[in-house]
Amino acid sequence: MPIITIKNLSKSFIYHKKAEGLRGSIKALFKREKLTKDAVKNISFSINKGEFVGFLGPNGAGKTTTLKMLSGILYPTHGSIIVGGHNPAKRESEFKKKISIVMGQKAQLWPSLPAIETFTLIQKMYELDENNYRNRLNELANLMDVEDILNVQVRKLSLGQRMKCELIASLLHNPKILFLDEPTIGLDIVSQKKIREFLKEYNQKFKTTIILTSHYMDDVQDLCKRLIIINDGQIGYDGSIKDIIEEYSKDKNIHVIFRNKILKRDLSKIGKVYNYEPYEAKISIPMEEANKKISLLINKFPVKDINIKDVTLEEIVEDIFKNK
Amino acid sequence: MNHIKKHLNLIIQSIKIQTMDKLEVALAFTFITLGIILQFTITIIFFKAIYLRSATIGGWDVNQVYILLGTYFIIQYISWSTYIRGFNKISRFIENGELDLYLSKPVNLKFFLSYRYIDPIFIIPQITVAIGLLFYGVSQTNADINILSYLFILACAFIIHFSLIVIISSINFFTIIRQVDHLHNTIFKLGQYPITIYKGFTRLVLSIIIPIAFIYSVPARAMVGDLSVKEILATIGITFIFYFISSLIWNLGLKRYESAHG
Amino acid sequence: MNLSKYTTVFKNSWQFNLEYRLDTLVRFLIALISLISVFYLWNDIFADKAEMLGYSKDQIVTYYIIVGYLFASIYAGLPTAQEIQDGSLSIYITKPISFILYSYWQSLAKKVFRLIIGLPIILFIFFIYSDNLYLVTDPKAYLILIITIFFAINILFLFDILIGFIEFWMMHSASIVMITDSIVAFFAGTLIPIVFLPNYIQQIANYLPFKYTGFFLIDAFLGRLGTEEIIFGIGIQIAWTLALMLIVKIVWIQGLKKYEAVGA
């Protein structure tokens, strides 16, 4: 029985457009053109309890919008959502206690107070039993290694420390489902790694369902078994990361630089050309033919430099974006 | 001929962009202007209410007070739309480090802050009502009007006002104060009333130490030709002295800031 | 209803205000500077009279001192509901807490904090200038003042958050706040006691709630009102509180719809 089910979910926004130039500015005072943006177009998927799912997509793809609908911040235009047995749009108190959302740029900790004070507020908000709360707080603080900074004013903490405390704040009430919107954005590499480690451990230990949106491929690759790629409001891929890498790994990527200008159609005899410039190209060749084709390439073309690599998740996603 | 055309086009284009930009936030600025006009109206109502019960304030009749208020608002609106905007930003520039950027430019900082944030458009309705009030008081009064004298003293008043702003802003080089603009608004507001209501030590302070008297009441009296030669000389003297002091303090503050920031 | 989450909001907000106590002190400094001109102005006006509209000179001075005290404490000075502007409202929507109540307890902590900080300052002034002031000796008057201040705080909060809700429909609502702040201050009698204003303006003032967040409080305190009038006045305060609560609720629901419609 999945814990999250989305069926035919759509979300459209109405926005205003201003005509160009001075005339447009004056017109805009009185009447503006109303346009509709379909941010999410008829998507469906379900997520099981304990899954760690990554949402990937370019800016404006609809992943944050989807997340906001899952958490009840936005109402869908069409379709149905069930999260933890509730309809998020109803914003029932019981529902709120089951979920938690962390949005990278928006903090819930009061900046001029120590984190512990906001934690107390959260305890009261979610009506957490004192003992349970204390135990949980200690456990989380320990896991994150932040015991000694809980009494320091939040604004005096580094970005990484702040994010750790924000995460703790979001997990104190032991939510069944955690939504993370760009949680490592703006952090240094070390902090990113620490937070990833924490999330991995947390998901394994507490079996919390976690949905993560991110720009950083490392976030997703490291943590998620399942990947949902959203582009332009639609799902481009929904499946395991292993599968998608394997499928794309059937090919090798070759990055060639030439001494003379080369025609694209000549190159396509070697393999699929997916990036082309007169002096430079990227070609994709099936794994089994790799050796043969590469020697052919070197012999028949004035190759100046050649680079052979496995396809990265980044390139796979980019490719999927392009195809949709 | 093409040379002139080109520059004319640049100016027109610039005005177009500026106007577009302003129209974009037209609504917000309309409300700000409304807010300012509202405060203006409320001030007038306040004084009218006083004059319902009392023939004079500090010996000044209602028309003289209108001249005083007109002067007050002219100074306030012009300064708000020019140098005050720039100087109010100093604390923010210091906090985010932008000040160092401006210090490295080949423009005198004081001058830069004075012209950089000029608001050319929305000052128009404000100045209109202020001058309107001034003219109203002038037209209603029986006294002999001396506009030349007024303009000269008003110019001195602006310099003194500017100097005070510079002095208050210099404090930022030593310690950061927020709510600076509320503070100096409140102090200058003491000048909305004829200086004659203040007595004793307070009167002295408001004449010599924070010369509100010379910024507001003295120009108002100049308009009705009420100033003695001694007082005119005193005004000129205070203008020079305060400009000098403000430059001193400003440079001192800058030096301290630069030495602390290396 | 679980009250402890809101008392925690109060506590945290109190700590916040303690941290920024300098801001509070500056507010009182500004009020004190304004009092200088008030003092001299009314001294001048009263030079040839003993009383005006039933006020003696020392009553007027006391009036303004309390106005200053109130203005520096229970009048907001900052737009309420900043969370709408910066989008962090989204976070509060997903939490089991009422955003309006959350804002209320924050605001309450701020105002009570200021009232308490301002108390020694006010008492100090009363002490020094006791010759020029009208001293209220009836202990009932102080009790009534506390009650009426409490209701005034509520009315002002409801109005402030209502104005804050404008942010749902319009950016730059900060400019509207400038306008409403002036109007509120004026019709509360902080500039001049309402009875001094021209008749038509007094009529307008009677239809607005702000007379009961300033002028009424002080008049009751100064003993210028009979018991019936005081009870009636408190009744009006309660009526306004209830009316504003209703309006706030309605606008909040509409505003939320708009908030989610634009994708926050």
PDB file of C-alpha atoms in Angstrom, chain A residues 196-295:
ATOM      1  CA  ARG A 196      23.853  13.479   2.877  1.00  0.00           C
ATOM      2  CA  GLU A 197      25.353  11.007   5.295  1.00  0.00           C
ATOM      3  CA  PHE A 198      22.843  12.023   7.915  1.00  0.00           C
ATOM      4  CA  LEU A 199      19.877  11.680   5.592  1.00  0.00           C
ATOM      5  CA  LYS A 200      21.041   8.288   4.424  1.00  0.00           C
ATOM      6  CA  GLU A 201      21.455   7.032   7.963  1.00  0.00           C
ATOM      7  CA  TYR A 202      18.175   8.560   9.038  1.00  0.00           C
ATOM      8  CA  ASN A 203      16.213   7.008   6.223  1.00  0.00           C
ATOM      9  CA  GLN A 204      17.705   3.607   6.909  1.00  0.00           C
ATOM     10  CA  LYS A 205      17.200   3.802  10.644  1.00  0.00           C
ATOM     11  CA  PHE A 206      13.738   5.272  10.876  1.00  0.00           C
ATOM     12  CA  LYS A 207      12.301   4.139   7.553  1.00  0.00           C
ATOM     13  CA  THR A 208      10.952   7.630   6.930  1.00  0.00           C
ATOM     14  CA  THR A 209       9.742   8.270   3.403  1.00  0.00           C
ATOM     15  CA  ILE A 210      11.884  11.034   1.964  1.00  0.00           C
ATOM     16  CA  ILE A 211      11.368  13.048  -1.191  1.00  0.00           C
ATOM     17  CA  LEU A 212      14.241  15.199  -2.228  1.00  0.00           C
ATOM     18  CA  THR A 213      14.526  17.784  -4.958  1.00  0.00           C
ATOM     19  CA  SER A 214      17.948  18.967  -5.873  1.00  0.00           C
ATOM     20  CA  HIS A 215      20.165  20.477  -8.518  1.00  0.00           C
ATOM     21  CA  TYR A 216      23.120  18.543  -7.286  1.00  0.00           C
ATOM     22  CA  MET A 217      23.579  15.212  -8.951  1.00  0.00           C
ATOM     23  CA  ASP A 218      25.634  13.984  -6.019  1.00  0.00           C
ATOM     24  CA  ASP A 219      22.705  14.462  -3.669  1.00  0.00           C
ATOM     25  CA  VAL A 220      20.483  12.286  -5.762  1.00  0.00           C
ATOM     26  CA  GLN A 221      23.013   9.689  -6.798  1.00  0.00           C
ATOM     27  CA  ASP A 222      24.244   9.168  -3.291  1.00  0.00           C
ATOM     28  CA  LEU A 223      20.912   8.984  -1.522  1.00  0.00           C
ATOM     29  CA  CYS A 224      18.088   7.942  -3.791  1.00  0.00           C
ATOM     30  CA  LYS A 225      17.359   4.534  -5.160  1.00  0.00           C
ATOM     31  CA  ARG A 226      14.560   5.924  -7.253  1.00  0.00           C
ATOM     32  CA  LEU A 227      14.602   8.856  -9.580  1.00  0.00           C
ATOM     33  CA  ILE A 228      11.714  10.828 -10.975  1.00  0.00           C
ATOM     34  CA  ILE A 229      12.711  13.283 -13.658  1.00  0.00           C
ATOM     35  CA  ILE A 230      10.323  16.126 -14.293  1.00  0.00           C
ATOM     36  CA  ASN A 231      10.630  18.452 -17.203  1.00  0.00           C
ATOM     37  CA  ASP A 232       8.149  21.057 -18.321  1.00  0.00           C
ATOM     38  CA  GLY A 233       5.512  19.724 -15.958  1.00  0.00           C
ATOM     39  CA  GLN A 234       5.720  16.148 -17.139  1.00  0.00           C
ATOM     40  CA  ILE A 235       7.504  13.046 -15.953  1.00  0.00           C
ATOM     41  CA  GLY A 236      10.416  12.147 -18.177  1.00  0.00           C
ATOM     42  CA  TYR A 237      11.574   9.139 -16.204  1.00  0.00           C
ATOM     43  CA  ASP A 238      10.395   7.260 -13.158  1.00  0.00           C
ATOM     44  CA  GLY A 239      12.486   4.335 -12.100  1.00  0.00           C
ATOM     45  CA  SER A 240      15.567   3.179 -10.303  1.00  0.00           C
ATOM     46  CA  ILE A 241      18.813   5.019 -10.716  1.00  0.00           C
ATOM     47  CA  LYS A 242      20.674   1.788 -11.278  1.00  0.00           C
ATOM     48  CA  ASP A 243      18.459   0.931 -14.238  1.00  0.00           C
ATOM     49  CA  ILE A 244      18.815   4.221 -15.938  1.00  0.00           C
ATOM     50  CA  ILE A 245      22.565   4.320 -15.561  1.00  0.00           C
ATOM     51  CA  GLU A 246      22.839   0.780 -16.824  1.00  0.00           C
ATOM     52  CA  GLU A 247      20.698   1.537 -19.827  1.00  0.00           C
ATOM     53  CA  TYR A 248      22.697   4.572 -20.761  1.00  0.00           C
ATOM     54  CA  SER A 249      25.939   2.845 -19.876  1.00  0.00           C
ATOM     55  CA  LYS A 250      25.465   0.558 -22.772  1.00  0.00           C
ATOM     56  CA  ASP A 251      27.123   3.415 -24.580  1.00  0.00           C
ATOM     57  CA  LYS A 252      30.424   5.077 -24.188  1.00  0.00           C
ATOM     58  CA  ASN A 253      30.879   8.774 -24.686  1.00  0.00           C
ATOM     59  CA  ILE A 254      33.681   9.986 -26.840  1.00  0.00           C
ATOM     60  CA  HIS A 255      34.778  13.570 -26.824  1.00  0.00           C
ATOM     61  CA  VAL A 256      36.908  14.329 -29.899  1.00  0.00           C
ATOM     62  CA  ILE A 257      38.783  17.410 -30.972  1.00  0.00           C
ATOM     63  CA  PHE A 258      39.912  17.622 -34.576  1.00  0.00           C
ATOM     64  CA  ARG A 259      42.712  19.373 -36.387  1.00  0.00           C
ATOM     65  CA  ASN A 260      40.551  20.191 -39.389  1.00  0.00           C
ATOM     66  CA  LYS A 261      36.920  20.889 -39.925  1.00  0.00           C
ATOM     67  CA  ILE A 262      34.835  17.746 -40.041  1.00  0.00           C
ATOM     68  CA  LEU A 263      31.349  17.292 -41.402  1.00  0.00           C
ATOM     69  CA  LYS A 264      28.677  16.006 -39.066  1.00  0.00           C
ATOM     70  CA  ARG A 265      27.351  13.460 -41.511  1.00  0.00           C
ATOM     71  CA  ASP A 266      30.755  11.898 -41.864  1.00  0.00           C
ATOM     72  CA  LEU A 267      30.972  11.518 -38.133  1.00  0.00           C
ATOM     73  CA  SER A 268      27.583   9.904 -37.782  1.00  0.00           C
ATOM     74  CA  LYS A 269      29.016   6.854 -39.508  1.00  0.00           C
ATOM     75  CA  ILE A 270      31.016   6.296 -36.343  1.00  0.00           C
ATOM     76  CA  GLY A 271      28.195   6.659 -33.853  1.00  0.00           C
ATOM     77  CA  LYS A 272      25.414   8.889 -32.604  1.00  0.00           C
ATOM     78  CA  VAL A 273      26.621  12.471 -32.633  1.00  0.00           C
ATOM     79  CA  TYR A 274      24.943  14.307 -29.816  1.00  0.00           C
ATOM     80  CA  ASN A 275      27.098  17.395 -29.666  1.00  0.00           C
ATOM     81  CA  TYR A 276      28.652  18.919 -32.719  1.00  0.00           C
ATOM     82  CA  GLU A 277      30.899  21.789 -33.694  1.00  0.00           C
ATOM     83  CA  PRO A 278      33.182  21.890 -36.768  1.00  0.00           C
ATOM     84  CA  TYR A 279      36.333  21.199 -34.742  1.00  0.00           C
ATOM     85  CA  GLU A 280      34.812  19.303 -31.869  1.00  0.00           C
ATOM     86  CA  ALA A 281      32.183  16.658 -31.283  1.00  0.00           C
ATOM     87  CA  LYS A 282      30.737  14.275 -28.721  1.00  0.00           C
ATOM     88  CA  ILE A 283      29.785  10.882 -30.031  1.00  0.00           C
ATOM     89  CA  SER A 284      28.011   8.031 -28.332  1.00  0.00           C
ATOM     90  CA  ILE A 285      29.073   4.509 -29.305  1.00  0.00           C
ATOM     91  CA  PRO A 286      27.595   1.210 -28.138  1.00  0.00           C
ATOM     92  CA  MET A 287      29.881  -0.518 -25.641  1.00  0.00           C
ATOM     93  CA  GLU A 288      30.506  -3.653 -27.818  1.00  0.00           C
ATOM     94  CA  GLU A 289      31.600  -1.652 -30.845  1.00  0.00           C
ATOM     95  CA  ALA A 290      33.694   0.801 -28.868  1.00  0.00           C
ATOM     96  CA  ASN A 291      37.138  -0.495 -29.667  1.00  0.00           C
ATOM     97  CA  LYS A 292      36.430  -1.007 -33.355  1.00  0.00           C
ATOM     98  CA  LYS A 293      34.812   2.380 -33.801  1.00  0.00           C
ATOM     99  CA  ILE A 294      37.473   4.233 -31.889  1.00  0.00           C
ATOM    100  CA  SER A 295      40.276   2.838 -34.055  1.00  0.00           C
TER     101      SER A 295
END
